[in-house]
XYZ file of C-alpha atoms in Angstrom:
373
model
C 5.521 -10.160 -23.272
C 2.271 -9.134 -20.878
C 0.779 -12.246 -19.934
C -2.754 -10.522 -19.862
C -4.109 -10.369 -23.434
C -6.570 -7.602 -22.045
C -6.357 -5.922 -18.950
C -9.529 -5.773 -16.362
C -10.774 -2.437 -16.036
C -13.082 -0.921 -13.788
C -16.034 -1.410 -13.362
C -15.414 -4.925 -12.952
C -15.993 -7.171 -9.930
C -13.098 -8.182 -7.985
C -13.919 -11.339 -5.736
C -11.526 -11.669 -2.395
C -11.612 -14.861 -0.459
C -11.102 -14.174 3.159
C -12.948 -11.271 4.702
C -10.347 -10.001 7.001
C -8.136 -6.731 7.373
C -6.292 -7.427 4.476
C -9.438 -7.999 2.509
C -10.675 -4.856 3.673
C -7.934 -2.746 2.371
C -8.009 -4.365 -0.818
C -11.485 -3.849 -0.938
C -10.682 0.041 -0.160
C -7.998 0.339 -2.647
C -10.303 -1.416 -5.418
C -13.586 0.923 -4.794
C -11.330 3.929 -4.947
C -10.334 2.976 -8.792
C -14.140 2.168 -9.528
C -14.169 -1.562 -9.018
C -16.998 -3.573 -7.714
C -16.158 -5.970 -4.807
C -17.429 -9.452 -3.647
C -16.090 -11.060 -0.479
C -16.422 -14.785 0.669
C -16.059 -15.103 4.512
C -18.222 -17.061 6.957
C -18.226 -13.976 9.418
C -21.435 -11.869 8.633
C -20.280 -8.441 8.240
C -16.529 -9.386 8.137
C -14.067 -6.203 8.240
C -14.027 -6.640 4.174
C -17.438 -7.102 3.771
C -18.511 -4.069 5.634
C -16.841 -1.832 2.613
C -18.091 -4.107 -0.463
C -21.002 -4.277 -2.490
C -21.651 -7.813 -1.699
C -20.890 -10.577 0.975
C -21.327 -14.401 0.687
C -21.409 -15.653 4.222
C -19.742 -18.916 4.046
C -16.552 -20.971 4.949
C -13.864 -20.614 2.273
C -14.295 -24.361 0.924
C -18.014 -23.808 0.564
C -17.953 -25.398 -3.214
C -21.284 -23.794 -3.824
C -20.731 -20.086 -2.697
C -17.228 -20.360 -3.765
C -18.794 -21.022 -6.929
C -20.885 -17.939 -7.122
C -18.403 -15.416 -6.210
C -16.386 -16.530 -9.020
C -19.392 -16.377 -11.538
C -20.193 -13.048 -9.804
C -16.425 -11.416 -10.497
C -14.375 -10.600 -13.219
C -10.920 -11.837 -11.273
C -10.357 -13.393 -8.184
C -7.966 -13.441 -5.309
C -7.026 -13.976 -2.082
C -6.268 -12.450 1.309
C -4.408 -15.352 3.411
C -2.554 -18.657 2.182
C -4.644 -21.040 3.532
C -7.331 -21.168 1.060
C -8.746 -24.466 -0.133
C -6.705 -25.243 -2.952
C -9.175 -27.957 -4.658
C -11.885 -25.744 -4.276
C -10.262 -22.967 -5.603
C -9.271 -25.061 -8.718
C -12.824 -26.237 -9.511
C -13.744 -22.674 -10.162
C -10.669 -21.444 -12.217
C -13.040 -22.107 -15.390
C -15.231 -19.626 -14.470
C -12.942 -16.669 -13.920
C -9.577 -15.272 -13.881
C -7.508 -15.984 -11.213
C -3.976 -14.620 -12.235
C -2.632 -15.279 -8.971
C -3.218 -19.196 -9.613
C -3.078 -21.775 -7.263
C 0.822 -22.892 -7.673
C 1.558 -19.754 -5.477
C -0.365 -21.144 -2.963
C 0.746 -24.838 -2.946
C 4.127 -23.848 -2.363
C 3.662 -20.998 0.629
C 1.205 -22.528 2.206
C 3.666 -25.691 3.081
C 6.529 -24.394 4.812
C 8.609 -27.599 3.358
C 7.564 -26.943 -0.457
C 8.596 -23.206 0.601
C 11.930 -24.012 1.621
C 12.444 -26.248 -0.915
C 11.262 -24.102 -3.310
C 13.741 -21.194 -2.254
C 16.770 -23.425 -2.145
C 15.752 -24.965 -5.924
C 16.223 -21.244 -6.774
C 19.182 -20.194 -4.968
C 17.177 -17.934 -2.581
C 18.628 -18.196 0.723
C 17.118 -20.179 3.729
C 18.318 -21.731 6.676
C 19.227 -25.275 7.112
C 16.122 -27.575 7.615
C 14.621 -30.708 7.540
C 11.433 -32.908 6.949
C 9.886 -34.485 10.159
C 7.142 -36.751 10.922
C 8.325 -39.240 13.810
C 10.180 -38.758 16.670
C 13.428 -40.653 15.127
C 13.188 -37.840 12.199
C 13.163 -35.109 14.401
C 16.479 -36.899 16.393
C 18.091 -37.179 12.897
C 17.243 -33.659 12.129
C 18.918 -32.328 15.159
C 21.844 -34.638 15.012
C 22.321 -33.422 11.206
C 21.580 -29.506 11.720
C 22.404 -28.844 15.291
C 20.967 -26.911 18.370
C 18.992 -24.786 18.746
C 16.048 -25.316 16.302
C 12.444 -24.637 15.576
C 10.233 -27.427 14.892
C 6.969 -25.956 12.909
C 3.926 -27.318 11.180
C 4.257 -27.500 7.350
C 0.840 -26.081 7.098
C -1.407 -23.829 9.227
C 0.208 -22.140 12.240
C 0.862 -18.337 12.392
C 1.832 -15.613 14.898
C 4.035 -18.181 16.948
C 1.558 -20.756 16.899
C 2.322 -24.421 15.691
C 5.964 -24.277 16.675
C 8.243 -25.370 19.126
C 11.421 -24.221 20.543
C 13.908 -27.101 20.800
C 17.208 -25.983 22.647
C 18.393 -29.325 23.529
C 17.523 -33.389 23.480
C 15.129 -32.407 26.559
C 12.570 -30.686 24.263
C 11.702 -33.908 22.877
C 9.310 -35.222 25.602
C 7.219 -31.776 25.058
C 6.508 -32.730 21.507
C 6.865 -36.455 21.034
C 2.588 -36.753 21.605
C 2.250 -33.868 19.240
C 4.398 -35.362 16.218
C 1.994 -38.041 14.641
C -0.873 -35.259 14.475
C 0.727 -33.641 11.293
C 3.717 -33.253 9.182
C 6.685 -30.633 10.618
C 9.796 -29.337 9.578
C 12.653 -28.545 11.672
C 14.787 -25.366 11.173
C 17.890 -24.182 12.200
C 17.478 -21.187 14.631
C 19.619 -18.384 13.269
C 21.117 -15.826 15.265
C 19.805 -12.548 13.660
C 20.416 -8.809 13.987
C 16.811 -7.830 12.937
C 14.057 -9.111 10.841
C 13.317 -7.030 7.739
C 10.504 -7.765 4.787
C 10.174 -6.747 1.124
C 6.614 -6.272 -0.058
C 6.957 -7.233 -4.195
C 5.119 -7.896 -7.269
C 4.806 -7.637 -10.914
C 2.547 -5.228 -13.065
C 0.220 -6.154 -16.090
C 3.470 -5.684 -18.234
C 5.542 -8.652 -15.983
C 7.790 -5.285 -14.482
C 9.089 -6.383 -11.190
C 8.160 -3.508 -8.579
C 9.533 -3.706 -5.207
C 8.754 -1.449 -2.164
C 11.276 0.069 0.331
C 12.799 -2.512 2.792
C 10.663 -2.227 6.567
C 12.405 -3.614 9.554
C 10.117 -5.364 11.662
C 9.842 -5.762 15.545
C 7.948 -8.391 17.129
C 6.329 -9.138 20.344
C 5.374 -12.783 21.506
C 5.865 -13.824 17.507
C 3.581 -11.264 16.237
C 4.401 -7.936 14.589
C 4.120 -5.219 16.639
C 6.027 -2.282 14.867
C 7.648 -1.475 11.421
C 10.403 0.934 10.277
C 10.725 1.900 7.404
C 12.792 2.742 5.972
C 14.646 -0.073 7.657
C 17.853 0.909 9.527
C 20.444 -1.067 7.719
C 23.107 -0.321 5.323
C 22.657 0.483 1.602
C 24.302 -2.801 0.796
C 21.918 -4.973 2.764
C 18.991 -2.702 1.332
C 20.224 -3.793 -2.022
C 20.416 -7.339 -1.335
C 16.775 -7.472 0.002
C 15.667 -6.203 -2.686
C 17.500 -8.424 -5.076
C 16.202 -11.111 -3.166
C 12.795 -10.217 -3.764
C 13.127 -9.456 -7.199
C 14.617 -12.855 -7.933
C 11.790 -14.487 -5.454
C 8.934 -12.466 -7.860
C 10.540 -13.828 -11.088
C 10.991 -17.137 -9.911
C 7.415 -17.763 -8.707
C 5.968 -15.630 -11.848
C 4.387 -13.649 -9.654
C 0.954 -11.899 -9.649
C -0.368 -9.953 -7.176
C 1.399 -8.900 -4.123
C 4.110 -11.145 -2.072
C 5.407 -10.341 1.633
C 8.839 -11.558 2.268
C 10.280 -11.839 5.160
C 14.199 -11.752 6.343
C 16.497 -12.369 8.798
C 19.511 -10.229 8.671
C 22.561 -12.151 9.992
C 25.314 -10.476 11.737
C 27.905 -10.670 8.718
C 25.026 -8.703 6.535
C 23.685 -11.926 5.020
C 19.762 -12.258 4.660
C 18.070 -15.323 4.560
C 14.272 -15.834 3.527
C 12.253 -16.567 6.839
C 8.541 -16.917 4.805
C 6.941 -15.436 1.820
C 3.047 -14.229 2.165
C 1.363 -14.494 -1.316
C -0.987 -11.517 -0.346
C -0.538 -7.985 1.052
C 1.420 -7.895 4.424
C 1.046 -6.167 7.983
C 4.404 -4.669 7.502
C 3.421 -3.236 4.490
C 0.415 -1.231 5.988
C 2.678 2.348 5.898
C 2.711 2.041 2.634
C -1.060 3.610 2.584
C 0.219 6.731 3.805
C 3.905 6.890 2.949
C 4.093 5.779 -0.774
C 2.923 6.884 -3.895
C 1.127 3.948 -4.395
C 0.194 1.459 -1.712
C 0.294 -2.368 -1.291
C -2.958 -2.604 -1.542
C -3.212 -0.675 -4.771
C -0.241 -2.485 -5.968
C -1.848 -5.779 -5.811
C -5.209 -4.409 -7.613
C -3.258 -3.251 -10.113
C -1.404 -6.827 -10.454
C -4.296 -8.923 -10.731
C -6.086 -6.633 -12.977
C -3.124 -6.524 -15.512
C -2.402 -2.842 -14.998
C 1.078 -0.975 -14.838
C 2.578 0.058 -11.864
C 5.040 3.273 -11.504
C 8.232 3.014 -9.672
C 7.348 2.999 -5.567
C 8.523 6.223 -3.883
C 8.307 6.587 -0.142
C 7.346 10.224 0.717
C 8.430 10.131 4.051
C 10.060 7.903 6.970
C 6.856 5.790 8.470
C 6.922 3.695 11.547
C 3.402 1.486 11.627
C 2.243 -0.264 15.121
C -0.265 -3.023 15.311
C -3.184 -2.619 17.737
C -3.448 -5.948 19.388
C -6.387 -6.550 21.418
C -7.464 -3.591 24.079
C -4.725 -1.323 22.769
C -7.329 -0.645 20.093
C -9.744 0.551 23.181
C -6.661 2.576 24.239
C -5.800 4.028 20.853
C -9.273 5.165 20.365
C -9.202 7.088 23.636
C -5.705 8.585 22.710
C -7.060 10.076 19.430
C -7.619 13.470 20.434
C -4.358 13.783 21.425
C -2.434 12.835 18.454
C -3.751 14.613 15.467
C -0.248 12.954 13.675
C -2.100 9.371 13.850
C -3.565 7.673 11.014
C -5.620 5.752 12.890
C -7.137 2.410 11.161
C -9.718 -0.054 12.841
C -10.692 -2.915 11.601
C -14.086 -3.189 12.412
C -14.094 -6.692 14.006
C -16.842 -7.644 15.939
C -14.954 -8.783 19.082
C -11.984 -7.603 20.926
C -9.476 -10.551 21.929
C -5.917 -10.893 23.537
C -3.099 -10.604 21.051
C -5.764 -10.406 18.229
C -5.131 -7.905 15.622
C -7.450 -5.117 15.610
C -6.223 -2.310 13.760
C -3.084 -0.114 13.531
C -1.698 3.357 13.598
C 0.770 4.880 10.923
C 3.128 7.876 11.530
C 4.801 9.924 8.736
C 7.356 12.277 9.129
C 11.292 13.074 8.894
C 12.483 11.972 12.203
C 12.220 8.169 12.973
C 12.808 9.030 16.654
C 10.226 11.480 16.836
C 7.718 8.731 14.649
C 8.830 6.163 17.495
C 7.771 8.529 20.166
C 4.448 9.483 19.038
C 3.720 6.013 19.278
C 5.617 4.699 22.161
C 2.635 4.333 24.690
C 2.310 1.114 22.730
C 5.547 -0.483 22.942
C-alpha cells in the first residue's frame, strides 16, 4: 500500500531547504517536470536560487522565513542533513515533508546513525561514544588502534575528525574533547570505497542505482567510476544493503550510502546521506533517470522505473581552481558533460562543479579527465 493518498503533480511548488549545488540539480530536475521551485538559503543568488522560481534569503533556522517557504510550498525537501530539526518540526503542519524529521535525526548524528545500523543488522565498524579523555582511553582499550575520532554532528570532507594512531595522539585532542560529543571508530583497512544511491517511489517500491567506486583526495570525493570495478557478488551485497537500509528507514527521497569494501569482500557502511550524493551525479547523463529526478519523483509520490545505466561513466569533482582549468579546456574536450555550479567565489577544496564522461571504455574515460588526477 502506498503511503501517499494522492501524488503531488506539476505545477505544484517544491520548497528546498538549502541552495547549494544539490539543491540546484534538484531544482533543474523539478523544473523540467513542470514543478515550481522555491529555495531557502542565506546566500543571495545561491546556486539553487539561480534556477528557482523564488529564493528566500535567510538562515536555515530562521523560523519566519522557513514558515513562509512552507506556506508557499506543496512539499518540502532538504539538500543537506544539518537542517535545524526543531525549526522544521514547527512547519510540518503547514505542508507535506515526506522525508520527515526522523531521517535527519538519525543521519545528522553519527552515533545515532551507527546505532540505527547496528540495531537493524546493517554492517558497521566497531565504535564507542566519547565525551571525555577517559572515555577515549577506554574506547581505544576496548576497540583498539588505529581509529578515528569524529564529532557526532557537523563535519564533512575530513573536517571534525582526528586520526588516533597511538596513545600519543591523545594530547592533540584533549583540549577539543570538552567542546562537543564524539564517536570513536575502529579504522578499517579497506580495498576501496563504494556508494549506492537508493530511494522508494510513490508505491513504496525500492529503487537502487548502480554501485559507484569512489576515489578521494584529502578526504574529499574526487572521482567516481560507474559501474564499480568489483565482483558481481560485491555488487549484489552493496545493493542488498542499500535496499535493506531504505526499508528500515521507511525512506522517502534519495539516500546515499557510503560503503567500505574490505579485503575479504565484505562491506561496511561508512555513512548515510539523506539526500542526493556527489557520487550519484553521473546519473544525469548515464542513466535513464537521474538521482535528482528520482528524488523529486519519490517525494511527490510518483512511480520510478527500474534504473538502467546506459553506458559506463566517470565523474570528477572540480575543486577550487580546477573549475577555471576546466573552463579553459572545454574547447578541447567535446566529450565532457561540464557542470558549473555558479558559486560566487572560488576557494581551495570547494566543490565548484563537476565533469561527467560516458562511453564504453572506463580506461578511455579516465584518460579524458586525467588532467585533474
